[in-house]
PDB file of C-alpha atoms and ligand atoms in Angstrom:
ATOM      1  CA  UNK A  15      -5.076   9.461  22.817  1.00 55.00           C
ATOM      2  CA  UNK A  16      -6.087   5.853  22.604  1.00 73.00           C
ATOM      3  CA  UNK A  17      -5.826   3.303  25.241  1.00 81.00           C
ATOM      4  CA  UNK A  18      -3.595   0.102  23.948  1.00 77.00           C
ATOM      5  CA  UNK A  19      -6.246  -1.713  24.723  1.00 86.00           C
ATOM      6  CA  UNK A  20      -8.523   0.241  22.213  1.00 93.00           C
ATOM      7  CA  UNK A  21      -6.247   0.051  19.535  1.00 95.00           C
ATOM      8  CA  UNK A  22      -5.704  -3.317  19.729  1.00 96.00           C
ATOM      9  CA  UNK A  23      -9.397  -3.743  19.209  1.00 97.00           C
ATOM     10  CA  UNK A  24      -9.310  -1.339  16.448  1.00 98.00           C
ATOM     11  CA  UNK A  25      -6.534  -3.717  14.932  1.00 98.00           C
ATOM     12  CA  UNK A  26      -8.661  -6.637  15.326  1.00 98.00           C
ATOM     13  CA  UNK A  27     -11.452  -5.059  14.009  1.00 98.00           C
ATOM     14  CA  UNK A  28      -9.394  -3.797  10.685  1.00 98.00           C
ATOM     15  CA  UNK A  29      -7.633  -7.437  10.237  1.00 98.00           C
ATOM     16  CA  UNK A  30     -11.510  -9.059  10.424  1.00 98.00           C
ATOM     17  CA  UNK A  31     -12.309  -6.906   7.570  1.00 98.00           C
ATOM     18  CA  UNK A  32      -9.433  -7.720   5.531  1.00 98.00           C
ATOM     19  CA  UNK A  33      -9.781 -10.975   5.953  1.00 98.00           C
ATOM     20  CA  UNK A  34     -14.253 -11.520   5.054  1.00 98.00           C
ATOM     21  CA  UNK A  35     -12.587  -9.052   2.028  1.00 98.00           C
ATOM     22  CA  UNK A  36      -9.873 -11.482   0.885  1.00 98.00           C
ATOM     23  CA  UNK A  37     -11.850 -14.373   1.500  1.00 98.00           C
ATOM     24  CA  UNK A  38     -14.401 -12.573  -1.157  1.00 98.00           C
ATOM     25  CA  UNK A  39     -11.464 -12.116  -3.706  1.00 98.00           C
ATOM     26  CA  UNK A  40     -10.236 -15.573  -3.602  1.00 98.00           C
ATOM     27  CA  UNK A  41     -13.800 -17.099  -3.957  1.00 98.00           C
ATOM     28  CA  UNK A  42     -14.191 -14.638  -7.284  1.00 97.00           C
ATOM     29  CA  UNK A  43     -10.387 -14.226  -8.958  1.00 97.00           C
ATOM     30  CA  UNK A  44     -10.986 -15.652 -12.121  1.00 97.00           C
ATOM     31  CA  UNK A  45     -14.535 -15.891 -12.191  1.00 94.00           C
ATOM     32  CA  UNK A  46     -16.463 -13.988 -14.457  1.00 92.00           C
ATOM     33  CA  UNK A  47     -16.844 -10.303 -12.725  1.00 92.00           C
ATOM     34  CA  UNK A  48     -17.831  -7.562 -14.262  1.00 91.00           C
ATOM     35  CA  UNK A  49     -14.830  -4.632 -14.922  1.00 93.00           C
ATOM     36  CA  UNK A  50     -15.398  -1.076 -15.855  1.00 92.00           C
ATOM     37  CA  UNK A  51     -12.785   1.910 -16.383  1.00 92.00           C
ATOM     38  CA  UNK A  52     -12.379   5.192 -14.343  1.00 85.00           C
ATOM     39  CA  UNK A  53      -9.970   6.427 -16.658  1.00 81.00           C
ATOM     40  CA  UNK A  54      -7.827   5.562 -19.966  1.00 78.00           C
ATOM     41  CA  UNK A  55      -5.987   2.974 -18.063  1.00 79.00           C
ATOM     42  CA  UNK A  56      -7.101   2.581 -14.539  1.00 84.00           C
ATOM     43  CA  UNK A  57     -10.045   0.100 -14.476  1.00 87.00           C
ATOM     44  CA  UNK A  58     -12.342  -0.783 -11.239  1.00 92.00           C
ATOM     45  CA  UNK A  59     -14.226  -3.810 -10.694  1.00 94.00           C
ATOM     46  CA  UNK A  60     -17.339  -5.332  -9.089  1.00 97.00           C
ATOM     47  CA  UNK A  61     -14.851  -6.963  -6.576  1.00 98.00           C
ATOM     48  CA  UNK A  62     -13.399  -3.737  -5.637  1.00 98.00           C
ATOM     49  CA  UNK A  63     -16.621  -2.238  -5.215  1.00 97.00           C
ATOM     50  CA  UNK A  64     -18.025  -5.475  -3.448  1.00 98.00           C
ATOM     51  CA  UNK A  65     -15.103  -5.383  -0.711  1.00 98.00           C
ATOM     52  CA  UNK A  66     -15.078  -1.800  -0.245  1.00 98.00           C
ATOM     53  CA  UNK A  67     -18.894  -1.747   0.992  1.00 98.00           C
ATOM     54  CA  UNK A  68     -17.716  -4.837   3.501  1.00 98.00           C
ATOM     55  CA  UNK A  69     -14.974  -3.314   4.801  1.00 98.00           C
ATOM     56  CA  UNK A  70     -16.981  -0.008   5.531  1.00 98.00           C
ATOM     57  CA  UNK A  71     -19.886  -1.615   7.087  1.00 98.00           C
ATOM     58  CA  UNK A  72     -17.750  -3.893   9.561  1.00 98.00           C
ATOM     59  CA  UNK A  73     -15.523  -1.286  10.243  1.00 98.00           C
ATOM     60  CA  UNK A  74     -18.403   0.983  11.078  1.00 97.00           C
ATOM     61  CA  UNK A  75     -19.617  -1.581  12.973  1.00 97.00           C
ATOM     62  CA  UNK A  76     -16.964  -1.358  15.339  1.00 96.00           C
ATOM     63  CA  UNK A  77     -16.251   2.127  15.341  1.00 97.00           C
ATOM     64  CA  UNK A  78     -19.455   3.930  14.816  1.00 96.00           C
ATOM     65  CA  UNK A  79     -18.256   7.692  15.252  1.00 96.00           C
ATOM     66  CA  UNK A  80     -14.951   7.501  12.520  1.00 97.00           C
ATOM     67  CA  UNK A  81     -15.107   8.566   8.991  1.00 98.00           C
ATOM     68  CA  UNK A  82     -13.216   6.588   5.980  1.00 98.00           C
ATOM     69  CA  UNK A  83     -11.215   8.067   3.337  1.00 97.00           C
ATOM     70  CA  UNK A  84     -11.641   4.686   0.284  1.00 97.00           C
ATOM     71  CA  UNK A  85     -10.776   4.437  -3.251  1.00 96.00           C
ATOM     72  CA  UNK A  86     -14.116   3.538  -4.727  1.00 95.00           C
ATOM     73  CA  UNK A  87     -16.418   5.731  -2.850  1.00 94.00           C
ATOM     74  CA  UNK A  88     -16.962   9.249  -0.906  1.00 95.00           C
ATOM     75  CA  UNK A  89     -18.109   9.192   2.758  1.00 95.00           C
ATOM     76  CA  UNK A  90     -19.049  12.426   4.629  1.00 91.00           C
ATOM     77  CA  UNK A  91     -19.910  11.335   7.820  1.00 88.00           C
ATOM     78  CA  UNK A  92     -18.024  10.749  10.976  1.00 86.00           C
ATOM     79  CA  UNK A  93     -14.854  11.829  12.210  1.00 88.00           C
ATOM     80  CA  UNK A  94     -12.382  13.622   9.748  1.00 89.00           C
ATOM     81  CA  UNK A  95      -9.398  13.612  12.519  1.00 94.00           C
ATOM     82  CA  UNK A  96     -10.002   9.865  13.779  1.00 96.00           C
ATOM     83  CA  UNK A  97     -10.156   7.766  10.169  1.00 97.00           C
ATOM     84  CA  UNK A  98      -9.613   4.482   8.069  1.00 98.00           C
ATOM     85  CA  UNK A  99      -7.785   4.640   5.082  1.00 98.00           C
ATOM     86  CA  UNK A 100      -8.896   1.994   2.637  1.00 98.00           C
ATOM     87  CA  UNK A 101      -7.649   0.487  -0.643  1.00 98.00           C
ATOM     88  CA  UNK A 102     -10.376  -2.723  -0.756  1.00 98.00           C
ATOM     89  CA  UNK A 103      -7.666  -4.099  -3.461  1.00 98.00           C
ATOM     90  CA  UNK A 104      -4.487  -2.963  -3.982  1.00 98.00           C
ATOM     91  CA  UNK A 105      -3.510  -4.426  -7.381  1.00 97.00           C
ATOM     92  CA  UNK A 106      -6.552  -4.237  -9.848  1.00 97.00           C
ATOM     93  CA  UNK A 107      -5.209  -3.846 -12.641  1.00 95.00           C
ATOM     94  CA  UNK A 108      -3.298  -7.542 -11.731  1.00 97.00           C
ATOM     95  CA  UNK A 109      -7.086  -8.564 -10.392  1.00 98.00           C
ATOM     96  CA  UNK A 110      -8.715  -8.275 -13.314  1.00 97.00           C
ATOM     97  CA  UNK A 111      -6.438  -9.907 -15.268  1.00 97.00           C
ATOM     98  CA  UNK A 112      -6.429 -12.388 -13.043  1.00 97.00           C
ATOM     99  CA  UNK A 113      -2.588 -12.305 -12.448  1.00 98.00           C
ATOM    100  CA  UNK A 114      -2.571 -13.186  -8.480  1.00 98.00           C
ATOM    101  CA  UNK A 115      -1.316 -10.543  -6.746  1.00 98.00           C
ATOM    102  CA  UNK A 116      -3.253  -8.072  -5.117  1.00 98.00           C
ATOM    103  CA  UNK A 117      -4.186  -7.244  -1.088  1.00 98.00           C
ATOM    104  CA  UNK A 118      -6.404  -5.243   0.995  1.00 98.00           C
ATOM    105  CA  UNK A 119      -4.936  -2.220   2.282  1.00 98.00           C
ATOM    106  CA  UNK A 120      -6.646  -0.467   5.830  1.00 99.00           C
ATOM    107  CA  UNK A 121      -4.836   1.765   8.308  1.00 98.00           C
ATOM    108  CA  UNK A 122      -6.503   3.930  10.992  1.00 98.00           C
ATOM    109  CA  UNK A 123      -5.270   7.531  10.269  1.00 98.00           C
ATOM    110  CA  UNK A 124      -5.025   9.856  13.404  1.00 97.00           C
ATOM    111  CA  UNK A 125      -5.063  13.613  13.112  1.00 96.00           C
ATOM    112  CA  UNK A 126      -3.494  13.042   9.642  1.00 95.00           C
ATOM    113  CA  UNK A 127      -0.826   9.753  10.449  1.00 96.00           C
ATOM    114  CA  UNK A 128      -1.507   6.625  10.591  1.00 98.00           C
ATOM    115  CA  UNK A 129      -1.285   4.584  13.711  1.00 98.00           C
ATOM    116  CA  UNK A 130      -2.412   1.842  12.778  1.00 98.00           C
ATOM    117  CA  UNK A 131      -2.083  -0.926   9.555  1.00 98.00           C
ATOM    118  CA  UNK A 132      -3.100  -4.332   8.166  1.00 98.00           C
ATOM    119  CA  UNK A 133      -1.926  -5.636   4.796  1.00 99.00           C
ATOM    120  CA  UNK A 134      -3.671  -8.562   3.850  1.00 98.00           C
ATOM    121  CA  UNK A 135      -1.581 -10.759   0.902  1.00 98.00           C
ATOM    122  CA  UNK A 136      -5.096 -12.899  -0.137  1.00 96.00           C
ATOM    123  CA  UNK A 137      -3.420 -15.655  -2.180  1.00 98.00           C
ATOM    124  CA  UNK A 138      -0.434 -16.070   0.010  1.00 98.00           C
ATOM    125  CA  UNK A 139      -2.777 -15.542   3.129  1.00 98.00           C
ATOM    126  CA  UNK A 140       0.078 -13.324   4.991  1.00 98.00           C
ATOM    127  CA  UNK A 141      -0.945 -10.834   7.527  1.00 98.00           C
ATOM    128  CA  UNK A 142       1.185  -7.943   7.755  1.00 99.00           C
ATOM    129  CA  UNK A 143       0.049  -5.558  10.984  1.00 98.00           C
ATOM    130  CA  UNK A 144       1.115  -2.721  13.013  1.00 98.00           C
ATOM    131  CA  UNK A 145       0.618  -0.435  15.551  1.00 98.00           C
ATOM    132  CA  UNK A 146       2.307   2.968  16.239  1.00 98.00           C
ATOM    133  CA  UNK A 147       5.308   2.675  18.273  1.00 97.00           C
ATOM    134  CA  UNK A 148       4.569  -0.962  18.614  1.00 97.00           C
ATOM    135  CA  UNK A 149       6.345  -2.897  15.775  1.00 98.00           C
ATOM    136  CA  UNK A 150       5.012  -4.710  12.989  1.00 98.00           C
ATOM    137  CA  UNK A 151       3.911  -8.156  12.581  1.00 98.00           C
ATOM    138  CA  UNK A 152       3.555 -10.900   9.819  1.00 98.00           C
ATOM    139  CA  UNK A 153       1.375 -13.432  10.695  1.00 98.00           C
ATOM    140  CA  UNK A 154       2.132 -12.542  14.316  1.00 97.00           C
ATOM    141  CA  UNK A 155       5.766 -13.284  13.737  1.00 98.00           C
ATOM    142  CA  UNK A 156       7.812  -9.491  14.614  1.00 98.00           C
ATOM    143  CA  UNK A 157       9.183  -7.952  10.942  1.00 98.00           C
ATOM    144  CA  UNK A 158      12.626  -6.055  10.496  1.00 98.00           C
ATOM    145  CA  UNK A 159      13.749  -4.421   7.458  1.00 98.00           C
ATOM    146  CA  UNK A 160      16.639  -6.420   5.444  1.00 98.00           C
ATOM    147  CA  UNK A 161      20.350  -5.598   6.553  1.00 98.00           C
ATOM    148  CA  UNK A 162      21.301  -5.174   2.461  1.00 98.00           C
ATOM    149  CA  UNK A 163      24.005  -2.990   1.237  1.00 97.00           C
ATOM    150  CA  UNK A 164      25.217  -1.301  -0.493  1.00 98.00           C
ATOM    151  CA  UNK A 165      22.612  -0.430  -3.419  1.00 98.00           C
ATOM    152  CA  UNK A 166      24.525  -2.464  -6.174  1.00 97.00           C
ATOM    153  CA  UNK A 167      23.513  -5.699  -4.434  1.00 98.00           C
ATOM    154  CA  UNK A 168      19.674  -4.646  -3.283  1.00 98.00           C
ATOM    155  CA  UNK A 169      16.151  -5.679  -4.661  1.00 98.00           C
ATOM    156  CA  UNK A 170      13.802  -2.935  -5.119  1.00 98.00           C
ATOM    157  CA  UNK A 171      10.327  -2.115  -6.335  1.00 98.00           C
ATOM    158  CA  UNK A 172       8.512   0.286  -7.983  1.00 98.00           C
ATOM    159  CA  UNK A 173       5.308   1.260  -9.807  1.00 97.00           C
ATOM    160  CA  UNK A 174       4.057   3.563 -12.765  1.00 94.00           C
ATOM    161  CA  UNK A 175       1.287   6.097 -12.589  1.00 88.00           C
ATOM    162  CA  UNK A 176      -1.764   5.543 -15.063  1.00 80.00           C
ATOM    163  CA  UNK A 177      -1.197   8.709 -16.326  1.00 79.00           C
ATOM    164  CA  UNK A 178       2.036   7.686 -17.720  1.00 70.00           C
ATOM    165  CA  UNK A 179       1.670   8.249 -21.106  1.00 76.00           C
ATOM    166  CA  UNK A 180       0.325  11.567 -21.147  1.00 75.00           C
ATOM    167  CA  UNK A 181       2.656  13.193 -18.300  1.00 80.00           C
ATOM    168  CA  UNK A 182       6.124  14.017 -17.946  1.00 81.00           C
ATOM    169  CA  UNK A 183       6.290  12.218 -14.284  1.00 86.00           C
ATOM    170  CA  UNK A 184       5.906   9.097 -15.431  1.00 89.00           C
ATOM    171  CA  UNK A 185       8.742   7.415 -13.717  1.00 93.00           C
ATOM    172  CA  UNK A 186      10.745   5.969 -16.540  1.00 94.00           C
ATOM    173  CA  UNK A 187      13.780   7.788 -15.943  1.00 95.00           C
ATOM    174  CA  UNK A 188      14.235   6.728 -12.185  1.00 97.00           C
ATOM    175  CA  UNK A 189      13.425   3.113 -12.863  1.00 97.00           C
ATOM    176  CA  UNK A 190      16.015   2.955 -15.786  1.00 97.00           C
ATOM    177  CA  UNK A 191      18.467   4.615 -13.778  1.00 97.00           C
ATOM    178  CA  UNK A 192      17.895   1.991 -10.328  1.00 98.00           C
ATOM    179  CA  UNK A 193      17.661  -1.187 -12.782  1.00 97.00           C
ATOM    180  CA  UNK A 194      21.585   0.212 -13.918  1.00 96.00           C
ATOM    181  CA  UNK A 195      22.487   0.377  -9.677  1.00 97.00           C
ATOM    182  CA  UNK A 196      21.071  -2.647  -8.146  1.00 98.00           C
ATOM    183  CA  UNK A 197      20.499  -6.008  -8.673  1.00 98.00           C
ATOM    184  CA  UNK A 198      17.115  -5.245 -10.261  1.00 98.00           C
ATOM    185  CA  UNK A 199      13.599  -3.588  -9.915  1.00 98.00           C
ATOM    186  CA  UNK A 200      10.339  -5.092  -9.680  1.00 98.00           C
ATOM    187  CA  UNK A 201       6.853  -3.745 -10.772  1.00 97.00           C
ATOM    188  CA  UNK A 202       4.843  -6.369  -9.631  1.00 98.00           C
ATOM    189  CA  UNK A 203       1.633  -3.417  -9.651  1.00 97.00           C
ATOM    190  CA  UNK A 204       0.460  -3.747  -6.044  1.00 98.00           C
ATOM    191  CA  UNK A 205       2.614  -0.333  -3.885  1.00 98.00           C
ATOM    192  CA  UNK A 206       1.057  -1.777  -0.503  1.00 98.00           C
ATOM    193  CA  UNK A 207       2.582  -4.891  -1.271  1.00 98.00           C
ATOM    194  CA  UNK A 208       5.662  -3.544  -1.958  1.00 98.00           C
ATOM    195  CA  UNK A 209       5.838  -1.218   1.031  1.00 98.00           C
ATOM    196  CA  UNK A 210       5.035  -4.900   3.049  1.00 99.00           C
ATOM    197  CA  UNK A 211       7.673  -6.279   1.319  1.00 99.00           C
ATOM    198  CA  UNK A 212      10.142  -3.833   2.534  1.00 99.00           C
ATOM    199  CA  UNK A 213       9.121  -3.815   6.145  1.00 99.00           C
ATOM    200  CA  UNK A 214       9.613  -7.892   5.760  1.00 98.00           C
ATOM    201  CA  UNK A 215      13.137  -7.846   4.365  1.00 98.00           C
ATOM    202  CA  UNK A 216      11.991  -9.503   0.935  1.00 98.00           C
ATOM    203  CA  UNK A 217      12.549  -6.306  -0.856  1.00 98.00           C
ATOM    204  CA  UNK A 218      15.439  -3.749   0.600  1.00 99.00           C
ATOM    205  CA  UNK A 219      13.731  -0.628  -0.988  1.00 98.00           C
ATOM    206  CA  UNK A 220      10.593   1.105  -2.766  1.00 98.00           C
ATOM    207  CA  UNK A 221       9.793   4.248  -4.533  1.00 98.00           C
ATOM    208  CA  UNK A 222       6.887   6.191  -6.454  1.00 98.00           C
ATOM    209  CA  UNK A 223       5.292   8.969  -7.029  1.00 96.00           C
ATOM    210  CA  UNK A 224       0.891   9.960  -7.314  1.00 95.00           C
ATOM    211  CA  UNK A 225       0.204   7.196  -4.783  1.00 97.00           C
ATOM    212  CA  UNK A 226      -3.023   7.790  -2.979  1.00 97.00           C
ATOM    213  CA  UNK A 227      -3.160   7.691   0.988  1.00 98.00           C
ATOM    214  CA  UNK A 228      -4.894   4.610   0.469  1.00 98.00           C
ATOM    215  CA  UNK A 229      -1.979   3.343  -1.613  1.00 98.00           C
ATOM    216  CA  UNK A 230       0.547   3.766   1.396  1.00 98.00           C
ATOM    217  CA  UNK A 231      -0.805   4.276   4.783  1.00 98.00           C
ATOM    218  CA  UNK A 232      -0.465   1.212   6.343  1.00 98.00           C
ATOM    219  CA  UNK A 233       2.468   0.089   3.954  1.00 98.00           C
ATOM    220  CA  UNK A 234       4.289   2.907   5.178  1.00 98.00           C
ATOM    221  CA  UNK A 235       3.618   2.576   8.932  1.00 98.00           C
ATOM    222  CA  UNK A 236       5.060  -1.077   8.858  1.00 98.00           C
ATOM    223  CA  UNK A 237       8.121   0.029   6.813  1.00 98.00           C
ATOM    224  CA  UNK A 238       8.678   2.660  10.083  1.00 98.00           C
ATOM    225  CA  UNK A 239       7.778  -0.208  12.650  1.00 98.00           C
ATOM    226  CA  UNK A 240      10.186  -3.111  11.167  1.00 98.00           C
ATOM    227  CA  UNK A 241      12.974  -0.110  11.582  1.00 98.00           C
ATOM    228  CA  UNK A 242      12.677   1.440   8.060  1.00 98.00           C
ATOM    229  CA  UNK A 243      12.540   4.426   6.724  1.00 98.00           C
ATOM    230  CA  UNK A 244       9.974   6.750   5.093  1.00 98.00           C
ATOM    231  CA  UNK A 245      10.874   9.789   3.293  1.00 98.00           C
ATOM    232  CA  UNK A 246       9.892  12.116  -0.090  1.00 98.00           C
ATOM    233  CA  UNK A 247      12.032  11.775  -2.793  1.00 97.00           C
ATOM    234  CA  UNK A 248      14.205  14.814  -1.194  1.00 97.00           C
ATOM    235  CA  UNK A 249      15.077  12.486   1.694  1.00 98.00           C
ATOM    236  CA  UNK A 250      12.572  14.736   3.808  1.00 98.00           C
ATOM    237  CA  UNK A 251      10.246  13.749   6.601  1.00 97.00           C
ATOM    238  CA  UNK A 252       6.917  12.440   4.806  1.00 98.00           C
ATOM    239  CA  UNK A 253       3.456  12.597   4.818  1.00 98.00           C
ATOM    240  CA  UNK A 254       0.677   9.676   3.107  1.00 98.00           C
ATOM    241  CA  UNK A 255      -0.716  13.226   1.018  1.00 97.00           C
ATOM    242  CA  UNK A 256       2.712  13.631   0.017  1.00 96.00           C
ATOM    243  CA  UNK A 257       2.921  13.147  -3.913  1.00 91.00           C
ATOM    244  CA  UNK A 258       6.446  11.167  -3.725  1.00 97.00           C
ATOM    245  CA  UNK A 259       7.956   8.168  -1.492  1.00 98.00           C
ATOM    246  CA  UNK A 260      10.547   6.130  -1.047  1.00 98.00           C
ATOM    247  CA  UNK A 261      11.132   3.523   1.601  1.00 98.00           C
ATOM    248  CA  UNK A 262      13.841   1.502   2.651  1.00 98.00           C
ATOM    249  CA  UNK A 263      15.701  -0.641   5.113  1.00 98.00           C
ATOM    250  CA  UNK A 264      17.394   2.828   6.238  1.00 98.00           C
ATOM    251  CA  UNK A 265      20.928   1.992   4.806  1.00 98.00           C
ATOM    252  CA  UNK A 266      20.806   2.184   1.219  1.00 98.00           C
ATOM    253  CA  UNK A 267      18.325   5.536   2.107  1.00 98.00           C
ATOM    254  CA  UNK A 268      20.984   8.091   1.176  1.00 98.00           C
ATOM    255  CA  UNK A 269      21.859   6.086  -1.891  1.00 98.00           C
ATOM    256  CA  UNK A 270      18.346   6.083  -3.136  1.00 98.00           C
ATOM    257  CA  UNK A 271      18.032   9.391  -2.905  1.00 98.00           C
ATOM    258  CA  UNK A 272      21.019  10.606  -5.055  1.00 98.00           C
ATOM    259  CA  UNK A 273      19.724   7.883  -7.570  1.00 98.00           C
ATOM    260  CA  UNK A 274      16.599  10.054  -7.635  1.00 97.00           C
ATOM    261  CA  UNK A 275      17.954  13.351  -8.057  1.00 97.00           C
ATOM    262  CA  UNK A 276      20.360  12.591 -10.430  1.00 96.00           C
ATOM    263  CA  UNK A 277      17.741  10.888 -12.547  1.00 96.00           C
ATOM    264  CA  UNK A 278      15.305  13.494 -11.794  1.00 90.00           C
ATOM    265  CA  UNK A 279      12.967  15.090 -15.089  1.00 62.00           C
ATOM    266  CA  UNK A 280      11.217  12.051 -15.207  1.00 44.00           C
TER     267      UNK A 280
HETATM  268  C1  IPD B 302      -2.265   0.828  -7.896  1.00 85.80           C
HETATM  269  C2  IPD B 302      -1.189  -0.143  -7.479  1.00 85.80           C
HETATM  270  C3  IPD B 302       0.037  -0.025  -8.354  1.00 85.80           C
HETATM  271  C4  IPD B 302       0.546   1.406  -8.431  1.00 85.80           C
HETATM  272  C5  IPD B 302      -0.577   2.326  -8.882  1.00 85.80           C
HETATM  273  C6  IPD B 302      -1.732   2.220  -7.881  1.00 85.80           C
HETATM  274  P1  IPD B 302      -4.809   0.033  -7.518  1.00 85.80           P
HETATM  275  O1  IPD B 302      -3.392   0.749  -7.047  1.00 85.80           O
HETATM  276  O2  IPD B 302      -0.814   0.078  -6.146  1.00 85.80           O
HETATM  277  O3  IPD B 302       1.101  -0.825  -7.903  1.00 85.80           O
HETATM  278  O4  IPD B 302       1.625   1.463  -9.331  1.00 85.80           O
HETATM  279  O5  IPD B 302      -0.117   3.629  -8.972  1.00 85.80           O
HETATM  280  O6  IPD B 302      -2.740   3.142  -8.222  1.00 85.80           O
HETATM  281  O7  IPD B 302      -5.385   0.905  -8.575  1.00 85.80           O
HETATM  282  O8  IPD B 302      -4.471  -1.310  -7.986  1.00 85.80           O
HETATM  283  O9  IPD B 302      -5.587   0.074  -6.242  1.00 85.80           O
HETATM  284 CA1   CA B 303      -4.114   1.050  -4.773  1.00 85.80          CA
HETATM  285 CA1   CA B 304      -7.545  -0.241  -5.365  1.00 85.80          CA
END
């Protein structure tokens, strides 16, 4: 496939991107941007649009023959098997409110996986990376998953679909059911962050469902790399089209899942 030496370029490439991006998003959080909505809730801003555009043009810059699968736009040329997976910001909805937590989310997917990822945390200016079969990396430093079990004593995080109050799957039925078996849930609206978080032993687990491959492709690569794992909610092997995932520092896995099931119709 690739040589290391290429995807280490790639990776360098990807984090140069995230970086001009995040640079852009701390210059404009709380300035006076202009916000629009692409659905009831879901809203999309200038920034988003802004960063998307510089991502794609640096990225294609470096790798003139791949295609791009992003949030805030449609892009038909280049390669479909050799890709980048873009979410400019994870965390909008927090963005334009101007609550600070958000990231840019880019992973290079391969024949459908991705093999490579770079998490950018703007305001905390973290670097989470990986590479396939290579570990993952936060601010250079090597990550691994948290050691925490059993469930009862374990952090997690998850996230609510903006279709939630309209559909059945909206999620409130698992969350109520984890925030009665551990020591609490988070929703701080960001799922690459969380997926980070796990892979760096802040948070011991994650879950959701309707993500977007741009949501979790490079969250879920570092979750696999610090020695987590990645599954759908039926504790099989998982894909970033897969409608459902949960991640986890491997132990309270099994756990998880039965938490799911049994709190399963919503
Ligand atoms: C959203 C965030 C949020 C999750 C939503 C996502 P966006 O992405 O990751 O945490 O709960 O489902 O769509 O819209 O901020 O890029
Ligand atoms: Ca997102
Ligand atoms: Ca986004």
């Amino acid at each position: 496939m690739f040589s290391e030496g290429n995807l280490q370029r790639y990776l360098e490439a990807a984090v140069g991107a995230a970086r001009e991006a995040g640079k852009l998003q701390k210059e404009l959080l709380w300035s006076d941007f202009s916000i629009s909505h692409k659905g009831e809730v879901d809203l999309v801003t200038e920034v988003d649009r802004r960063c998307e555009e510089m991502v794609v043009a640096r990225l294609r810059e470096a790798t003139p023959d791949f295609g791009f699968l992003a949030e805030e736009n449609q892009y038909q040329d280049g390669s479909t098997s050799h890709r980048w997976v873009i979410d400019p910001v994870d965390g909008t909805t927090n963005y334009a409110h101007g609550f600070p937590w958000f990231c840019v989310s880019i992973a290079l997917e391969v024949e459908g996986s991705p093999v490579l990822g770079v998490i950018y945390h703007v305001m905390m200016d973290e670097l989470f990376t990986a590479i396939r079969g290579k570990g993952a990396y936060l601010n250079g430093k090597k990550m691994q998953v948290s050691q925490h079990e059993p469930l009862k004593g374990c952090l997690l995080a998850t996230g609510f679909p903006y279709d939630r109050t309209w559909d059945n799957e909206n999620n409130f039925n698992h969350f109520c059911a984890f925030h009665m078996e551990t020591r609490g849930v988070r929703r701080a609206g960001a799922a690459a962050l969380d997926l980070a978080y796990v892979a760096a032993g802040r948070l011991d687990g994650f879950w959701e469902c309707k993500l977007k491959p741009w949501d979790v492709a490079a969250g879920v690569l570092l979750v696999a790399e610090a020695g987590g794992v990645v599954t759908n909610y039926a504790g099989e092997a998982y894909s970033i089209y897969d409608h459902r995932v949960v991640a986890s520092n491997g132990r309270i896995h099994k756990d998880m899942i039965g938490v799911l099931a049994r709190s399963s119709g919503g």
